[in-house]
PDB file of C-alpha atoms in Angstrom:
ATOM      1  CA  MET A   1     -65.228  69.311  32.871  1.00  0.00           C
ATOM      2  CA  ASN A   2     -61.880  67.788  33.832  1.00  0.00           C
ATOM      3  CA  GLY A   3     -60.202  64.448  33.103  1.00  0.00           C
ATOM      4  CA  ASN A   4     -58.851  62.563  36.124  1.00  0.00           C
ATOM      5  CA  TRP A   5     -56.913  59.404  36.937  1.00  0.00           C
ATOM      6  CA  LEU A   6     -56.329  57.595  40.202  1.00  0.00           C
ATOM      7  CA  ARG A   7     -53.646  54.946  40.544  1.00  0.00           C
ATOM      8  CA  VAL A   8     -54.882  51.958  42.597  1.00  0.00           C
ATOM      9  CA  SER A   9     -53.428  48.604  43.558  1.00  0.00           C
ATOM     10  CA  PRO A  10     -55.087  45.451  42.199  1.00  0.00           C
ATOM     11  CA  ASP A  11     -56.588  44.881  45.677  1.00  0.00           C
ATOM     12  CA  GLU A  12     -57.956  48.429  45.724  1.00  0.00           C
ATOM     13  CA  LEU A  13     -59.414  47.892  42.258  1.00  0.00           C
ATOM     14  CA  GLU A  14     -61.243  44.806  43.516  1.00  0.00           C
ATOM     15  CA  ARG A  15     -62.568  46.790  46.460  1.00  0.00           C
ATOM     16  CA  ALA A  16     -63.673  49.580  44.093  1.00  0.00           C
ATOM     17  CA  ARG A  17     -65.547  47.044  41.971  1.00  0.00           C
ATOM     18  CA  ALA A  18     -67.491  46.043  45.075  1.00  0.00           C
ATOM     19  CA  ASP A  19     -67.850  49.542  46.583  1.00  0.00           C
ATOM     20  CA  LEU A  20     -67.648  52.535  44.258  1.00  0.00           C
ATOM     21  CA  GLY A  21     -68.568  54.820  47.175  1.00  0.00           C
ATOM     22  CA  TRP A  22     -65.341  53.809  48.909  1.00  0.00           C
ATOM     23  CA  ALA A  23     -63.396  54.405  45.678  1.00  0.00           C
ATOM     24  CA  TYR A  24     -64.976  57.839  45.276  1.00  0.00           C
ATOM     25  CA  GLU A  25     -63.893  58.874  48.768  1.00  0.00           C
ATOM     26  CA  LEU A  26     -60.360  57.608  48.061  1.00  0.00           C
ATOM     27  CA  ALA A  27     -60.271  59.478  44.749  1.00  0.00           C
ATOM     28  CA  MET A  28     -61.467  62.755  46.274  1.00  0.00           C
ATOM     29  CA  THR A  29     -58.954  62.514  49.110  1.00  0.00           C
ATOM     30  CA  GLN A  30     -56.070  61.854  46.708  1.00  0.00           C
ATOM     31  CA  GLN A  31     -57.223  64.604  44.339  1.00  0.00           C
ATOM     32  CA  ASN A  32     -57.658  67.163  47.128  1.00  0.00           C
ATOM     33  CA  ASP A  33     -54.234  66.265  48.541  1.00  0.00           C
ATOM     34  CA  ASN A  34     -52.732  66.529  45.032  1.00  0.00           C
ATOM     35  CA  SER A  35     -51.266  63.094  45.706  1.00  0.00           C
ATOM     36  CA  GLU A  36     -48.853  61.375  43.331  1.00  0.00           C
ATOM     37  CA  ARG A  37     -51.572  58.719  42.984  1.00  0.00           C
ATOM     38  CA  TRP A  38     -53.795  61.279  41.225  1.00  0.00           C
ATOM     39  CA  GLU A  39     -53.240  63.050  37.914  1.00  0.00           C
ATOM     40  CA  GLY A  40     -55.467  65.099  35.666  1.00  0.00           C
ATOM     41  CA  THR A  41     -55.559  66.862  32.356  1.00  0.00           C
ATOM     42  CA  ASP A  42     -57.865  69.699  33.348  1.00  0.00           C
ATOM     43  CA  LYS A  43     -60.102  70.631  30.411  1.00  0.00           C
ATOM     44  CA  ALA A  44     -57.644  69.168  27.888  1.00  0.00           C
ATOM     45  CA  TRP A  45     -58.941  65.602  28.397  1.00  0.00           C
ATOM     46  CA  ASP A  46     -60.960  65.372  25.170  1.00  0.00           C
ATOM     47  CA  GLY A  47     -58.259  66.969  23.048  1.00  0.00           C
ATOM     48  CA  PHE A  48     -55.648  64.716  24.621  1.00  0.00           C
ATOM     49  CA  GLU A  49     -57.652  61.573  23.873  1.00  0.00           C
ATOM     50  CA  PHE A  50     -58.376  62.825  20.333  1.00  0.00           C
ATOM     51  CA  LEU A  51     -54.668  63.360  19.655  1.00  0.00           C
ATOM     52  CA  LEU A  52     -53.777  59.925  21.040  1.00  0.00           C
ATOM     53  CA  ASP A  53     -56.549  58.269  18.995  1.00  0.00           C
ATOM     54  CA  ARG A  54     -55.244  60.028  15.914  1.00  0.00           C
ATOM     55  CA  LEU A  55     -51.885  58.317  16.503  1.00  0.00           C
ATOM     56  CA  GLY A  56     -53.554  54.912  16.745  1.00  0.00           C
ATOM     57  CA  PHE A  57     -53.208  54.687  20.522  1.00  0.00           C
ATOM     58  CA  GLU A  58     -54.992  51.462  21.471  1.00  0.00           C
ATOM     59  CA  VAL A  59     -55.691  52.182  25.161  1.00  0.00           C
ATOM     60  CA  PRO A  60     -58.465  54.719  25.854  1.00  0.00           C
ATOM     61  CA  LEU A  61     -56.594  56.625  28.554  1.00  0.00           C
ATOM     62  CA  VAL A  62     -59.249  59.189  29.382  1.00  0.00           C
ATOM     63  CA  SER A  63     -62.433  57.203  28.963  1.00  0.00           C
ATOM     64  CA  GLY A  64     -61.027  53.942  30.335  1.00  0.00           C
ATOM     65  CA  ALA A  65     -61.431  50.531  28.776  1.00  0.00           C
ATOM     66  CA  GLU A  66     -63.402  48.728  31.490  1.00  0.00           C
ATOM     67  CA  ARG A  67     -66.651  49.774  33.144  1.00  0.00           C
ATOM     68  CA  PHE A  68     -67.655  49.644  36.778  1.00  0.00           C
ATOM     69  CA  VAL A  69     -71.260  50.371  35.780  1.00  0.00           C
ATOM     70  CA  GLU A  70     -72.817  48.916  32.654  1.00  0.00           C
ATOM     71  CA  LEU A  71     -74.308  51.719  30.570  1.00  0.00           C
ATOM     72  CA  PRO A  72     -77.440  51.207  28.482  1.00  0.00           C
ATOM     73  CA  ASP A  73     -76.898  50.614  24.770  1.00  0.00           C
ATOM     74  CA  VAL A  74     -78.419  53.921  23.627  1.00  0.00           C
ATOM     75  CA  GLU A  75     -77.154  57.123  22.033  1.00  0.00           C
ATOM     76  CA  PRO A  76     -74.941  59.064  24.490  1.00  0.00           C
ATOM     77  CA  ASP A  77     -77.071  62.231  24.368  1.00  0.00           C
ATOM     78  CA  SER A  78     -80.450  60.480  24.205  1.00  0.00           C
ATOM     79  CA  ASP A  79     -83.254  60.976  26.719  1.00  0.00           C
ATOM     80  CA  GLU A  80     -82.792  57.349  27.797  1.00  0.00           C
ATOM     81  CA  MET A  81     -79.131  57.940  28.637  1.00  0.00           C
ATOM     82  CA  LEU A  82     -79.913  61.193  30.428  1.00  0.00           C
ATOM     83  CA  ASP A  83     -82.609  59.448  32.490  1.00  0.00           C
ATOM     84  CA  PHE A  84     -80.194  56.647  33.331  1.00  0.00           C
ATOM     85  CA  LEU A  85     -77.499  59.081  34.436  1.00  0.00           C
ATOM     86  CA  ASP A  86     -79.989  61.175  36.440  1.00  0.00           C
ATOM     87  CA  ASN A  87     -80.832  58.082  38.492  1.00  0.00           C
ATOM     88  CA  LEU A  88     -77.280  56.776  38.810  1.00  0.00           C
ATOM     89  CA  GLU A  89     -75.895  56.542  42.341  1.00  0.00           C
ATOM     90  CA  ASP A  90     -72.277  56.224  41.209  1.00  0.00           C
ATOM     91  CA  ASP A  91     -71.973  59.439  39.196  1.00  0.00           C
ATOM     92  CA  TRP A  92     -68.546  61.000  39.755  1.00  0.00           C
ATOM     93  CA  GLY A  93     -69.379  64.237  37.968  1.00  0.00           C
ATOM     94  CA  TYR A  94     -70.109  63.329  34.370  1.00  0.00           C
ATOM     95  CA  GLY A  95     -71.170  59.736  34.678  1.00  0.00           C
ATOM     96  CA  PRO A  96     -69.634  56.741  36.390  1.00  0.00           C
ATOM     97  CA  PRO A  97     -65.887  56.109  36.427  1.00  0.00           C
ATOM     98  CA  SER A  98     -64.203  53.441  34.366  1.00  0.00           C
ATOM     99  CA  TYR A  99     -60.783  51.868  34.702  1.00  0.00           C
ATOM    100  CA  LEU A 100     -57.704  50.420  33.073  1.00  0.00           C
ATOM    101  CA  THR A 101     -56.327  47.082  34.228  1.00  0.00           C
ATOM    102  CA  PRO A 102     -52.661  46.748  35.216  1.00  0.00           C
ATOM    103  CA  ALA A 103     -51.945  45.158  31.821  1.00  0.00           C
ATOM    104  CA  GLN A 104     -53.648  48.047  29.995  1.00  0.00           C
ATOM    105  CA  VAL A 105     -51.719  50.530  32.141  1.00  0.00           C
ATOM    106  CA  ALA A 106     -48.432  48.809  31.254  1.00  0.00           C
ATOM    107  CA  THR A 107     -49.301  48.902  27.544  1.00  0.00           C
ATOM    108  CA  ALA A 108     -50.241  52.576  27.768  1.00  0.00           C
ATOM    109  CA  ALA A 109     -47.098  53.480  29.707  1.00  0.00           C
ATOM    110  CA  ALA A 110     -44.851  51.795  27.158  1.00  0.00           C
ATOM    111  CA  ARG A 111     -46.546  53.551  24.251  1.00  0.00           C
ATOM    112  CA  LEU A 112     -46.618  56.924  26.021  1.00  0.00           C
ATOM    113  CA  ALA A 113     -42.887  56.672  26.748  1.00  0.00           C
ATOM    114  CA  GLU A 114     -42.228  56.665  22.991  1.00  0.00           C
ATOM    115  CA  LEU A 115     -44.082  59.950  22.365  1.00  0.00           C
ATOM    116  CA  THR A 116     -42.997  63.559  22.414  1.00  0.00           C
ATOM    117  CA  GLN A 117     -45.203  66.602  22.676  1.00  0.00           C
ATOM    118  CA  ASP A 118     -44.417  67.313  19.047  1.00  0.00           C
ATOM    119  CA  ASP A 119     -45.556  63.791  18.080  1.00  0.00           C
ATOM    120  CA  LEU A 120     -48.983  64.578  19.525  1.00  0.00           C
ATOM    121  CA  ILE A 121     -49.576  67.688  17.450  1.00  0.00           C
ATOM    122  CA  ARG A 122     -47.437  67.222  14.336  1.00  0.00           C
ATOM    123  CA  GLY A 123     -49.580  67.619  11.245  1.00  0.00           C
ATOM    124  CA  VAL A 124     -52.794  68.287  13.182  1.00  0.00           C
ATOM    125  CA  ASP A 125     -55.141  70.798  11.633  1.00  0.00           C
ATOM    126  CA  PRO A 126     -57.134  72.487  14.417  1.00  0.00           C
ATOM    127  CA  GLN A 127     -60.169  72.192  12.168  1.00  0.00           C
ATOM    128  CA  GLU A 128     -60.036  68.420  12.734  1.00  0.00           C
ATOM    129  CA  LEU A 129     -60.863  69.037  16.400  1.00  0.00           C
ATOM    130  CA  VAL A 130     -63.553  71.556  15.481  1.00  0.00           C
ATOM    131  CA  ARG A 131     -65.204  69.094  13.073  1.00  0.00           C
ATOM    132  CA  ALA A 132     -65.026  66.331  15.682  1.00  0.00           C
ATOM    133  CA  ASP A 133     -66.624  68.679  18.273  1.00  0.00           C
ATOM    134  CA  ILE A 134     -63.774  68.137  20.727  1.00  0.00           C
ATOM    135  CA  TYR A 135     -64.207  69.779  24.118  1.00  0.00           C
ATOM    136  CA  PRO A 136     -63.509  72.532  25.173  1.00  0.00           C
ATOM    137  CA  GLY A 137     -62.830  74.467  21.950  1.00  0.00           C
ATOM    138  CA  PRO A 138     -62.386  76.781  20.234  1.00  0.00           C
ATOM    139  CA  TRP A 139     -59.336  75.212  18.637  1.00  0.00           C
ATOM    140  CA  GLU A 140     -58.498  78.008  16.215  1.00  0.00           C
ATOM    141  CA  ARG A 141     -56.629  80.055  18.823  1.00  0.00           C
ATOM    142  CA  PRO A 142     -52.822  79.927  18.658  1.00  0.00           C
ATOM    143  CA  ASP A 143     -51.176  77.494  21.069  1.00  0.00           C
ATOM    144  CA  GLU A 144     -54.340  75.494  21.853  1.00  0.00           C
ATOM    145  CA  LEU A 145     -52.765  72.254  20.598  1.00  0.00           C
ATOM    146  CA  ALA A 146     -49.546  73.013  22.486  1.00  0.00           C
ATOM    147  CA  TRP A 147     -51.662  73.522  25.628  1.00  0.00           C
ATOM    148  CA  VAL A 148     -53.031  69.975  25.264  1.00  0.00           C
ATOM    149  CA  ALA A 149     -49.597  68.515  24.469  1.00  0.00           C
ATOM    150  CA  HIS A 150     -47.988  70.130  27.527  1.00  0.00           C
ATOM    151  CA  TYR A 151     -49.786  67.552  29.704  1.00  0.00           C
ATOM    152  CA  LEU A 152     -47.845  64.688  28.108  1.00  0.00           C
ATOM    153  CA  PRO A 153     -44.794  64.666  30.463  1.00  0.00           C
ATOM    154  CA  ASP A 154     -47.003  64.489  33.569  1.00  0.00           C
ATOM    155  CA  VAL A 155     -49.141  61.769  31.993  1.00  0.00           C
ATOM    156  CA  GLN A 156     -46.004  59.820  31.045  1.00  0.00           C
ATOM    157  CA  ARG A 157     -44.682  60.037  34.618  1.00  0.00           C
ATOM    158  CA  PHE A 158     -48.035  59.039  36.102  1.00  0.00           C
ATOM    159  CA  PHE A 159     -48.584  56.018  33.853  1.00  0.00           C
ATOM    160  CA  GLY A 160     -44.918  55.024  34.077  1.00  0.00           C
ATOM    161  CA  ALA A 161     -45.133  54.950  37.889  1.00  0.00           C
ATOM    162  CA  ALA A 162     -48.441  53.090  37.769  1.00  0.00           C
ATOM    163  CA  ALA A 163     -46.985  50.471  35.415  1.00  0.00           C
ATOM    164  CA  LYS A 164     -43.879  50.092  37.586  1.00  0.00           C
ATOM    165  CA  ASP A 165     -46.126  49.447  40.606  1.00  0.00           C
ATOM    166  CA  GLY A 166     -48.372  47.008  38.712  1.00  0.00           C
ATOM    167  CA  ALA A 167     -51.286  49.350  39.391  1.00  0.00           C
ATOM    168  CA  ALA A 168     -54.649  49.816  37.750  1.00  0.00           C
ATOM    169  CA  VAL A 169     -56.014  53.291  36.994  1.00  0.00           C
ATOM    170  CA  ILE A 170     -59.512  54.610  37.651  1.00  0.00           C
ATOM    171  CA  CYS A 171     -60.620  57.172  35.058  1.00  0.00           C
ATOM    172  CA  TRP A 172     -63.376  59.794  35.430  1.00  0.00           C
ATOM    173  CA  LEU A 173     -64.601  63.223  34.396  1.00  0.00           C
ATOM    174  CA  ASP A 174     -65.721  65.837  36.886  1.00  0.00           C
TER     175      ASP A 174
END
């Protein structure tokens, strides 16, 4: 399970809202080409979001703030949710994608620019991640938190470039 982002123009975001199949093809092409419009956090996505949340980060970078597909108001692991996802046409791996608006991207980029890798992990007890059932675990191994934090410079560059371009970002797990 990997966290992914795709930088899109406002016009491309509007097209994606109307045609998620088109957006999926664009995302896969950019990801396969390792384009500068695509960035990912590999399996560190959940740990990365946990560490940002712990710092009071307002923008949900990994999960996205806006939905392309409205999800039912049920427990995430419930039979109802699993049935919904089984019948979903716009599943990009682990459910439908979501997105961040250009304004949310700009807010995230500004906040990310202030952080260091040490800021992300300072004072974190790995047991916090264990108790929160953060993927992928186990978190007790040495350097696991540093592994998550090492993604920060690439994420900063990606969101900084997206903000500079006035872009939105599509977020998904695969």
